[in-house]
Amino acid sequence: MLAQRILYRPASSEDSPVPRTTASASYAADWGILLLRLTFGLFMAGHGAQKLFGIFGGHGLSATGKGFAALGYHPGKLFAALCGLSEFLGGLGLAVGLLTPLAAAAVIGVMITAVATVTGAHGLWETHGGVEYSVAITVTALAIAAIGPGRLTLDRFFRWGTGGWGEAALALGLGGVSAAIVLSL
């Protein structure tokens, strides 16, 4: 019965900040945001796992730490671990919809730092090493925080599970502050 309520109950105005006109539109929107969260979140978690564990073709923490040291972050291994954990845990949080604004903030912070230290000097397009990819990731994480993770989420039972301006501001603000701290060290 609970699964039926979660999966098939049409959204009402109390469930979502955006009123839905039909049950099928609500159903599609919930599954659509789940698809977005799973794809985006698991890719981000995999990216973090490359840094942390050297899987999925990654270099692992020691080699990634050397790369961070070459960028001026000392100790490089510590900053590589912080970046990898932010991507890994932020990605998993977005995938399952747990603490969504904080998960989005972790991803946003990493991407702001990447733009400031690596991609910003190379222009817009990824083909030249530019900011395109980092900006797309940042905007996707921010949009998930603003829209909310949907009803098919672990955040469903919490106030922040509906998304909104406050959740988006929290994600962007915490991500920006964390990036500013890292960039100032």
XYZ file of C-alpha atoms in Angstrom:
185
model
C 0.000 0.000 0.000
C 2.815 2.422 0.896
C 4.612 1.693 -2.375
C 1.382 2.332 -4.245
C 0.971 5.702 -2.467
C 4.546 6.717 -3.204
C 4.582 5.605 -6.834
C 1.064 6.293 -8.041
C -0.495 8.995 -5.883
C -1.125 12.159 -7.892
C 0.639 15.205 -6.542
C -1.442 17.750 -4.726
C -0.591 21.355 -4.026
C 0.700 20.316 -0.601
C 3.142 17.791 -2.130
C 4.731 20.077 -4.668
C 5.283 23.802 -5.074
C 4.201 23.416 -8.711
C 0.574 22.279 -9.024
C 0.115 19.400 -11.440
C -2.984 19.028 -13.533
C -3.033 15.268 -14.043
C -1.806 12.177 -12.288
C 0.140 11.113 -15.375
C 2.066 14.405 -15.520
C 2.965 14.028 -11.843
C 3.986 10.436 -12.357
C 6.184 11.352 -15.324
C 7.768 14.294 -13.480
C 8.636 12.147 -10.453
C 10.233 9.494 -12.623
C 11.930 12.133 -14.782
C 13.650 13.814 -11.821
C 14.614 10.363 -10.500
C 16.217 9.551 -13.856
C 18.083 12.863 -13.823
C 19.245 12.423 -10.207
C 20.382 8.834 -10.735
C 22.280 9.532 -13.954
C 23.884 12.766 -12.819
C 24.518 11.640 -9.251
C 26.060 8.296 -10.151
C 28.306 9.886 -12.774
C 29.494 12.401 -10.146
C 30.018 9.633 -7.600
C 32.003 7.684 -10.203
C 34.124 10.749 -10.901
C 34.893 11.016 -7.180
C 35.627 7.272 -7.011
C 38.220 7.730 -9.761
C 40.081 10.182 -7.526
C 39.619 8.304 -4.268
C 39.920 4.656 -5.252
C 41.491 4.621 -8.714
C 38.530 2.757 -10.221
C 36.670 3.451 -13.479
C 39.955 4.415 -15.137
C 40.942 6.885 -12.429
C 44.408 7.468 -11.072
C 43.684 7.031 -7.368
C 44.393 9.280 -4.454
C 48.203 9.373 -4.611
C 48.430 10.297 -8.294
C 45.508 12.712 -8.035
C 47.205 14.274 -5.015
C 50.306 14.919 -7.115
C 48.107 16.654 -9.688
C 46.574 18.847 -6.982
C 50.044 19.676 -5.654
C 51.074 20.727 -9.172
C 48.104 23.144 -9.128
C 49.450 24.667 -5.914
C 47.328 22.813 -3.351
C 49.463 21.550 -0.478
C 49.223 18.908 0.777
C 47.952 17.707 -2.560
C 46.675 14.383 -1.275
C 44.459 16.128 1.303
C 42.906 18.407 -1.312
C 42.462 15.462 -3.686
C 40.653 13.588 -0.915
C 38.396 16.582 -0.191
C 37.548 16.939 -3.873
C 37.010 13.203 -4.344
C 34.815 12.946 -1.243
C 32.762 15.971 -2.309
C 32.136 14.448 -5.725
C 31.565 10.934 -4.382
C 29.290 11.760 -1.434
C 27.595 14.668 -3.216
C 26.903 12.444 -6.199
C 25.517 9.627 -4.060
C 23.379 12.092 -2.103
C 21.908 13.475 -5.315
C 21.376 9.990 -6.755
C 19.318 8.724 -3.821
C 17.887 12.118 -2.919
C 19.360 12.374 0.567
C 20.198 15.796 2.016
C 19.773 17.126 -1.504
C 20.714 20.781 -0.850
C 23.945 19.712 0.898
C 24.764 17.168 -1.801
C 24.244 19.848 -4.451
C 26.444 22.251 -2.452
C 29.293 19.701 -2.395
C 29.186 19.340 -6.176
C 28.794 23.086 -6.760
C 31.782 23.892 -4.537
C 34.041 21.517 -6.453
C 32.944 22.927 -9.807
C 33.424 26.560 -8.783
C 36.931 25.648 -7.649
C 37.589 23.822 -10.935
C 36.522 26.875 -12.943
C 38.702 29.184 -10.865
C 41.818 27.004 -10.931
C 41.757 24.949 -14.124
C 39.111 25.557 -16.763
C 38.505 29.292 -16.458
C 41.670 30.209 -18.307
C 40.685 28.135 -21.343
C 37.518 29.878 -22.439
C 34.033 28.476 -22.812
C 34.177 25.220 -24.740
C 35.296 21.882 -23.322
C 37.117 21.080 -26.569
C 39.675 23.696 -25.519
C 39.622 22.752 -21.829
C 37.086 25.480 -21.029
C 34.323 25.927 -18.478
C 31.439 24.358 -20.427
C 31.434 21.037 -18.526
C 31.943 22.604 -15.087
C 29.153 25.118 -15.653
C 26.779 22.385 -16.867
C 27.462 20.336 -13.727
C 27.007 23.372 -11.476
C 23.707 24.366 -13.081
C 22.379 20.786 -12.966
C 23.156 20.450 -9.244
C 21.620 23.862 -8.547
C 18.510 23.000 -10.573
C 17.995 19.759 -8.643
C 18.220 21.704 -5.367
C 15.728 24.290 -6.675
C 13.250 21.842 -8.207
C 13.581 19.376 -5.369
C 14.446 15.700 -5.598
C 10.849 14.585 -6.286
C 8.726 12.098 -4.394
C 10.882 9.057 -5.235
C 13.591 10.103 -2.802
C 14.856 9.643 0.722
C 14.312 13.379 1.303
C 10.573 12.959 0.695
C 9.836 13.029 4.402
C 11.815 16.193 5.179
C 10.889 19.842 4.680
C 13.740 20.430 2.235
C 12.483 17.534 0.092
C 10.286 19.850 -1.961
C 13.051 22.145 -3.198
C 12.579 25.878 -3.540
C 14.440 29.186 -3.445
C 15.793 28.540 0.053
C 17.223 25.153 -0.868
C 18.771 26.564 -4.043
C 20.253 29.509 -2.121
C 21.648 27.149 0.512
C 23.257 24.911 -2.130
C 24.767 27.834 -4.037
C 25.808 29.691 -0.886
C 27.480 26.716 0.801
C 29.104 25.667 -2.462
C 30.418 29.199 -3.007
C 31.698 29.572 0.558
C 33.438 26.181 0.460
C 35.061 27.080 -2.870
C 36.165 30.461 -1.479
C 37.755 28.742 1.531
C 39.615 26.239 -0.627
C 40.744 28.935 -3.052
C 42.050 31.102 -0.220
C 44.244 28.350 1.239
